[in-house]
Tab-separated table of C-alpha atoms and ligand atoms in Angstrom:
chain	number	residue	atom	x	y	z
T	8	MET	CA	-27.171	12.500	90.851
T	9	ASP	CA	-23.424	12.588	89.963
T	10	TRP	CA	-23.127	10.640	86.942
T	11	LYS	CA	-20.098	9.004	88.222
T	12	SER	CA	-21.845	7.794	91.403
T	13	ILE	CA	-23.834	5.288	89.318
T	14	PRO	CA	-22.873	1.964	90.744
T	15	THR	CA	-22.509	0.463	87.241
T	16	VAL	CA	-20.387	3.378	85.981
T	17	LYS	CA	-18.012	2.578	89.117
T	18	GLU	CA	-18.404	-1.227	88.210
T	19	ALA	CA	-17.485	-0.696	84.332
T	20	ALA	CA	-14.253	1.174	85.550
T	21	GLU	CA	-13.369	-1.699	87.951
T	22	LEU	CA	-13.998	-4.366	85.277
T	23	SER	CA	-11.900	-2.342	82.700
T	24	TYR	CA	-8.865	-2.532	85.274
T	25	LEU	CA	-9.336	-6.328	86.115
T	26	MET	CA	-9.459	-6.559	82.071
T	27	TRP	CA	-6.166	-4.907	81.754
T	28	GLU	CA	-4.588	-6.748	84.804
T	29	ARG	CA	-5.223	-10.097	82.832
T	30	GLY	CA	-3.412	-8.957	79.609
T	31	TRP	CA	-6.557	-8.305	77.555
T	32	ASP	CA	-6.360	-4.544	76.976
T	33	GLU	CA	-2.993	-3.583	76.254
T	34	ALA	CA	-2.373	-0.286	75.198
T	35	ASN	CA	-5.668	1.480	73.741
T	36	GLY	CA	-7.521	-2.012	73.281
T	37	GLY	CA	-10.919	-2.940	74.135
T	38	ASN	CA	-14.096	-0.885	74.533
T	39	ILE	CA	-17.036	-1.000	76.879
T	40	SER	CA	-20.501	0.373	76.102
T	41	TYR	CA	-23.571	0.138	78.871
T	42	LEU	CA	-27.195	1.301	78.243
T	43	LEU	CA	-28.490	2.985	81.316
T	44	THR	CA	-31.853	1.690	82.847
T	45	ASP	CA	-34.813	4.028	82.693
T	46	GLU	CA	-33.820	4.743	86.565
T	47	GLU	CA	-30.601	5.436	86.064
T	48	ALA	CA	-31.146	7.914	83.354
T	49	GLU	CA	-33.733	9.621	85.095
T	50	SER	CA	-31.662	10.291	88.451
T	51	LEU	CA	-29.212	12.254	85.965
T	52	GLY	CA	-31.646	14.819	85.143
T	53	TYR	CA	-29.774	15.593	81.771
T	54	VAL	CA	-31.614	18.402	79.736
T	55	PRO	CA	-31.672	17.262	76.054
T	56	GLY	CA	-29.977	19.735	73.588
T	57	THR	CA	-27.421	20.774	76.281
T	58	GLY	CA	-24.522	18.982	75.179
T	59	ARG	CA	-21.887	18.734	72.717
T	60	THR	CA	-23.493	17.207	69.431
T	61	ILE	CA	-21.594	14.853	67.305
T	62	GLU	CA	-22.778	13.537	63.998
T	63	LEU	CA	-23.059	9.951	63.203
T	64	PRO	CA	-24.881	8.961	60.258
T	65	GLY	CA	-27.248	5.832	60.711
T	66	VAL	CA	-28.129	5.834	64.409
T	67	PRO	CA	-30.331	2.731	65.047
T	68	ASP	CA	-33.826	3.490	66.018
T	69	GLY	CA	-33.473	0.858	69.022
T	70	VAL	CA	-31.601	3.051	71.060
T	71	ARG	CA	-33.157	6.338	70.280
T	72	GLY	CA	-34.034	8.274	73.638
T	73	LYS	CA	-31.217	6.533	75.572
T	74	TYR	CA	-28.397	7.081	77.419
T	75	VAL	CA	-25.105	5.093	76.765
T	76	PHE	CA	-22.106	4.845	78.843
T	77	VAL	CA	-19.019	4.333	76.767
T	78	THR	CA	-15.390	4.588	77.096
T	79	ALA	CA	-13.351	7.132	74.923
T	80	THR	CA	-11.615	6.985	71.624
T	81	GLY	CA	-7.925	5.906	72.619
T	82	SER	CA	-8.324	5.393	76.459
T	83	HIS	CA	-6.127	2.764	78.218
T	84	PHE	CA	-8.130	0.800	80.523
T	85	ARG	CA	-5.389	0.500	82.974
T	86	GLU	CA	-5.998	4.590	83.510
T	87	LEU	CA	-9.892	4.531	83.416
T	88	LYS	CA	-11.069	4.072	87.089
T	89	ASP	CA	-8.817	7.184	87.656
T	90	ASN	CA	-10.081	9.696	85.068
T	91	LEU	CA	-13.427	8.693	84.407
T	92	ASP	CA	-13.955	12.509	83.269
T	93	GLU	CA	-11.804	11.967	80.047
T	94	LEU	CA	-12.021	8.375	79.536
T	95	THR	CA	-15.383	7.949	79.880
T	96	GLY	CA	-18.728	9.581	79.541
T	97	ILE	CA	-22.695	9.133	78.985
T	98	CYS	CA	-23.910	9.829	75.620
T	99	TYR	CA	-27.663	10.744	75.009
T	100	ILE	CA	-29.074	9.058	71.774
T	101	PRO	CA	-31.808	11.844	70.597
T	102	GLU	CA	-35.299	10.639	69.240
T	103	GLU	CA	-34.234	12.101	65.953
T	104	GLY	CA	-31.338	13.092	63.735
T	105	ASP	CA	-27.960	11.662	62.643
T	106	CYS	CA	-26.060	11.948	65.973
T	107	TYR	CA	-25.623	11.888	69.788
T	108	GLU	CA	-24.793	14.207	72.696
T	109	ILE	CA	-22.025	14.070	75.008
T	110	ALA	CA	-24.344	14.954	78.303
T	111	TYR	CA	-21.441	13.887	80.675
T	112	GLY	CA	-17.950	13.297	80.494
T	113	LEU	CA	-15.738	12.667	77.456
T	114	GLU	CA	-13.993	15.657	78.345
T	115	ASN	CA	-11.536	16.678	75.359
T	116	SER	CA	-12.520	13.085	73.433
T	117	ARG	CA	-14.853	11.144	72.029
T	118	PRO	CA	-16.658	7.549	72.464
T	119	THR	CA	-14.688	4.728	71.098
T	120	SER	CA	-13.859	4.305	67.136
T	121	GLU	CA	-16.172	1.503	67.265
T	122	PHE	CA	-19.387	3.374	68.925
T	123	ASP	CA	-21.474	3.234	65.647
T	124	THR	CA	-20.977	-0.900	65.780
T	125	HIS	CA	-21.703	-0.815	69.823
T	126	LEU	CA	-24.924	0.893	69.220
T	127	ALA	CA	-25.954	-0.996	66.371
T	128	ALA	CA	-24.969	-4.016	68.443
T	129	MET	CA	-27.270	-2.957	71.205
T	130	ALA	CA	-29.902	-2.366	69.088
T	131	VAL	CA	-29.718	-5.742	67.525
T	132	ARG	CA	-29.309	-7.327	71.334
T	133	LEU	CA	-32.255	-5.475	72.646
T	134	ALA	CA	-34.739	-6.726	69.702
T	135	ALA	CA	-33.332	-10.108	70.816
T	136	ASP	CA	-34.055	-9.512	74.593
T	137	PRO	CA	-35.156	-6.383	75.910
T	138	GLU	CA	-32.981	-6.854	79.038
T	139	GLN	CA	-29.397	-6.981	77.210
T	140	ARG	CA	-27.667	-3.684	77.873
T	141	VAL	CA	-24.054	-3.916	77.802
T	142	VAL	CA	-21.362	-4.841	75.010
T	143	MET	CA	-17.947	-5.521	75.423
T	144	HIS	CA	-14.966	-5.750	73.420
T	145	ASN	CA	-11.220	-7.026	73.834
T	146	HIS	CA	-8.175	-8.784	73.118
T	147	ALA	CA	-8.450	-11.446	75.417
T	148	THR	CA	-5.187	-13.408	74.754
T	149	SER	CA	-6.125	-17.016	74.540
T	150	VAL	CA	-9.107	-16.218	72.337
T	151	LEU	CA	-6.374	-14.502	70.052
T	152	ALA	CA	-3.988	-17.617	70.191
T	153	MET	CA	-7.266	-20.027	69.232
T	154	THR	CA	-7.866	-18.042	66.113
T	155	HIS	CA	-4.691	-18.689	65.187
T	156	VAL	CA	-5.099	-22.713	65.565
T	157	ALA	CA	-8.676	-23.745	66.082
T	158	PRO	CA	-10.886	-24.449	63.127
T	159	ILE	CA	-12.101	-21.097	61.576
T	160	ASP	CA	-15.262	-22.356	61.027
T	161	GLU	CA	-17.741	-20.976	63.588
T	162	LYS	CA	-19.656	-24.540	63.940
T	163	GLU	CA	-16.635	-26.333	64.519
T	164	PHE	CA	-15.144	-23.597	66.945
T	165	THR	CA	-18.222	-23.670	68.870
T	166	LEU	CA	-18.139	-27.307	69.627
T	167	ALA	CA	-14.609	-27.466	69.876
T	168	LEU	CA	-14.989	-24.980	73.104
T	169	TRP	CA	-18.044	-26.923	74.048
T	170	ARG	CA	-16.342	-30.130	74.362
T	171	VAL	CA	-13.178	-29.050	76.689
T	172	ILE	CA	-15.349	-27.587	79.809
T	173	THR	CA	-19.105	-28.598	81.135
T	174	GLU	CA	-19.699	-24.672	81.884
T	175	ALA	CA	-19.136	-23.941	78.176
T	176	MET	CA	-22.401	-25.329	77.064
T	177	VAL	CA	-23.745	-23.799	80.236
T	178	LEU	CA	-22.810	-20.238	79.490
T	179	PHE	CA	-23.089	-19.846	75.884
T	180	PRO	CA	-25.583	-22.651	74.413
T	181	ASP	CA	-26.196	-20.350	71.590
T	182	GLY	CA	-22.852	-20.751	70.258
T	183	ILE	CA	-20.077	-18.537	68.876
T	184	GLY	CA	-20.090	-16.329	65.997
T	185	TYR	CA	-16.700	-15.823	63.931
T	186	VAL	CA	-15.663	-13.311	61.910
T	187	PRO	CA	-12.449	-14.251	59.643
T	188	TRP	CA	-9.733	-11.394	59.827
T	189	CYS	CA	-10.665	-8.204	57.959
T	190	VAL	CA	-9.687	-4.605	58.904
T	191	CYS	CA	-11.656	-3.103	62.007
T	192	GLY	CA	-13.327	-0.072	62.679
T	193	GLY	CA	-15.175	-0.119	59.064
T	194	LYS	CA	-18.654	-0.992	57.832
T	195	GLU	CA	-17.726	-4.502	56.483
T	196	ILE	CA	-16.782	-5.945	59.612
T	197	ALA	CA	-19.522	-3.911	61.616
T	198	ASP	CA	-22.234	-5.788	59.202
T	199	LYS	CA	-20.615	-8.923	59.788
T	200	THR	CA	-20.629	-8.581	63.570
T	201	LEU	CA	-24.426	-7.714	63.702
T	202	GLU	CA	-25.700	-10.543	61.479
T	203	LYS	CA	-24.054	-12.719	63.825
T	204	MET	CA	-25.343	-11.019	67.044
T	205	ARG	CA	-28.807	-11.253	66.060
T	206	ASP	CA	-28.694	-14.403	67.620
T	207	ARG	CA	-25.692	-15.138	69.621
T	208	ARG	CA	-23.905	-13.020	72.374
T	209	ILE	CA	-20.255	-14.210	71.579
T	210	VAL	CA	-18.478	-12.762	68.550
T	211	ILE	CA	-14.922	-13.608	67.738
T	212	TRP	CA	-13.164	-11.509	65.218
T	213	GLY	CA	-10.466	-13.558	63.849
T	214	TYR	CA	-6.575	-12.502	64.759
T	215	HIS	CA	-7.915	-9.086	66.821
T	216	GLY	CA	-10.450	-9.834	69.568
T	217	VAL	CA	-13.781	-10.739	70.815
T	218	PHE	CA	-17.028	-9.105	71.713
T	219	THR	CA	-19.483	-10.158	73.902
T	220	THR	CA	-22.852	-8.286	75.253
T	221	GLY	CA	-24.830	-8.976	78.244
T	222	LYS	CA	-27.581	-8.138	80.551
T	223	SER	CA	-25.045	-6.966	82.845
T	224	LEU	CA	-21.647	-6.051	83.085
T	225	HIS	CA	-20.935	-8.642	85.068
T	226	ASP	CA	-22.794	-10.962	82.778
T	227	ALA	CA	-20.786	-9.970	79.474
T	228	PHE	CA	-17.569	-9.962	81.872
T	229	GLY	CA	-18.537	-13.647	82.579
T	230	LEU	CA	-18.485	-14.590	79.268
T	231	LEU	CA	-15.628	-13.210	78.189
T	232	GLU	CA	-14.010	-14.993	81.194
T	233	THR	CA	-15.632	-18.098	79.824
T	234	VAL	CA	-14.774	-18.239	76.337
T	235	ASN	CA	-11.209	-17.195	77.361
T	236	LYS	CA	-10.692	-20.133	79.890
T	237	CYS	CA	-12.126	-22.819	77.383
T	238	CYS	CA	-9.676	-21.480	74.627
T	239	GLU	CA	-6.914	-21.795	76.966
T	240	VAL	CA	-8.018	-25.087	77.982
T	241	TRP	CA	-8.464	-25.931	74.618
T	242	LEU	CA	-4.551	-24.910	73.730
T	243	THR	CA	-3.417	-26.515	76.470
T	244	ALA	CA	-4.647	-29.613	75.683
T	245	GLU	CA	-3.668	-29.329	72.093
T	246	ALA	CA	0.080	-28.965	72.968
T	247	CYS	CA	-0.480	-31.571	75.214
T	248	GLY	CA	-1.464	-33.833	71.970
T	249	HIS	CA	-5.013	-33.690	72.682
T	250	ARG	CA	-5.421	-37.372	73.223
T	251	ASN	CA	-9.443	-37.346	75.050
T	252	PRO	CA	-12.176	-36.457	72.776
T	253	GLY	CA	-13.565	-34.008	75.120
T	254	ILE	CA	-17.585	-34.505	75.774
T	255	ASP	CA	-19.340	-35.880	73.018
T	256	ASP	CA	-22.645	-34.636	71.420
T	257	LYS	CA	-24.631	-37.090	73.985
T	258	GLY	CA	-22.721	-35.566	76.796
T	259	LEU	CA	-23.575	-32.246	75.671
T	260	ARG	CA	-27.321	-33.061	75.062
T	261	GLU	CA	-27.107	-34.554	78.481
T	262	ILE	CA	-25.985	-30.975	79.931
T	263	CYS	CA	-28.765	-29.383	78.099
T	264	ASP	CA	-31.667	-31.565	79.120
T	265	THR	CA	-29.871	-31.403	83.117
T	266	PHE	CA	-29.858	-27.432	82.448
T	267	GLY	CA	-32.968	-26.705	80.708
T	268	LEU	CA	-30.694	-25.174	77.679
T	269	THR	CA	-31.695	-25.223	73.891
T	270	PRO	CA	-28.292	-26.011	71.692
T	271	ARG	CA	-27.831	-23.890	68.746
T	272	GLU	CA	-29.774	-25.600	66.452
T	273	GLY	CA	-27.914	-27.897	63.804
T	274	TYR	CA	-24.861	-28.235	65.969
T	275	LEU	CA	-25.323	-31.527	67.780
T	276	THR	CA	-25.817	-35.077	65.810
T	277	CYS	CA	-28.352	-35.953	68.833
S	329	2HA	O1	-10.742	0.654	71.143
S	329	2HA	O2	-9.740	-2.319	70.339
S	329	2HA	O3	-10.952	-2.616	67.967
S	329	2HA	C1	-9.434	-0.363	70.542
S	329	2HA	C2	-9.774	-1.287	69.972
S	329	2HA	C3	-10.298	-1.259	68.486
S	330	ZN	ZN1	-9.847	-4.307	69.195
């Protein structure tokens, strides 16, 4: 099967365009990775050892033997869908060795500069839930604005968003991880992000952007939309004087009871 005909590859291209349209992926902002299912991987018929090999120290064991669709470094999300061969590709992570192989695409290019963080995040999320296979990063505008105004403490940040709309608790009862600003692309920010991701699917980087993970591309995208919407509503309410307190702890607990959810431990007072 032609790798570009895989429905999830098309889905990734469509969603990246949608993200750009929303203003969340200016210039080369944002990156996406998707761990192919065994069926998708088998349909490719790739022969390990035949692709371009690129060194990558510290490949996590959890993704070995797997195939990962990923966006290219420097890729513009608005152009992705019309140039899959250069701006995206599929990498094979071999069973051994500090490297990966470019099996398809990524012509004259390489995966996102955050590829090691994506692989490590994928491994961490897979360990928590074997169905998690997507990592998305972008610069969602209201999330960014919120990091300039809202409490930096991640518990306070999560509670502020849970209180603004009912859907917040429904979509992310596990809460939001918050990494205060530091330079991106390095080990410090990667380590801090992974620590948060062990038991959460959303991690915000102060003054930079947001990471979400999910079982499907639409799942991870839905989390992005929801967290951005919550931030937008919170900011609007704040600008208008924030006169009402929002959903209180009792109400949040009621949402959890109604929908069978477990809120992050220690966040609610009842
Ligand atoms: O891929 O958003 O954080 C470009 C970025 C890096
Ligand atoms: Zn970024």
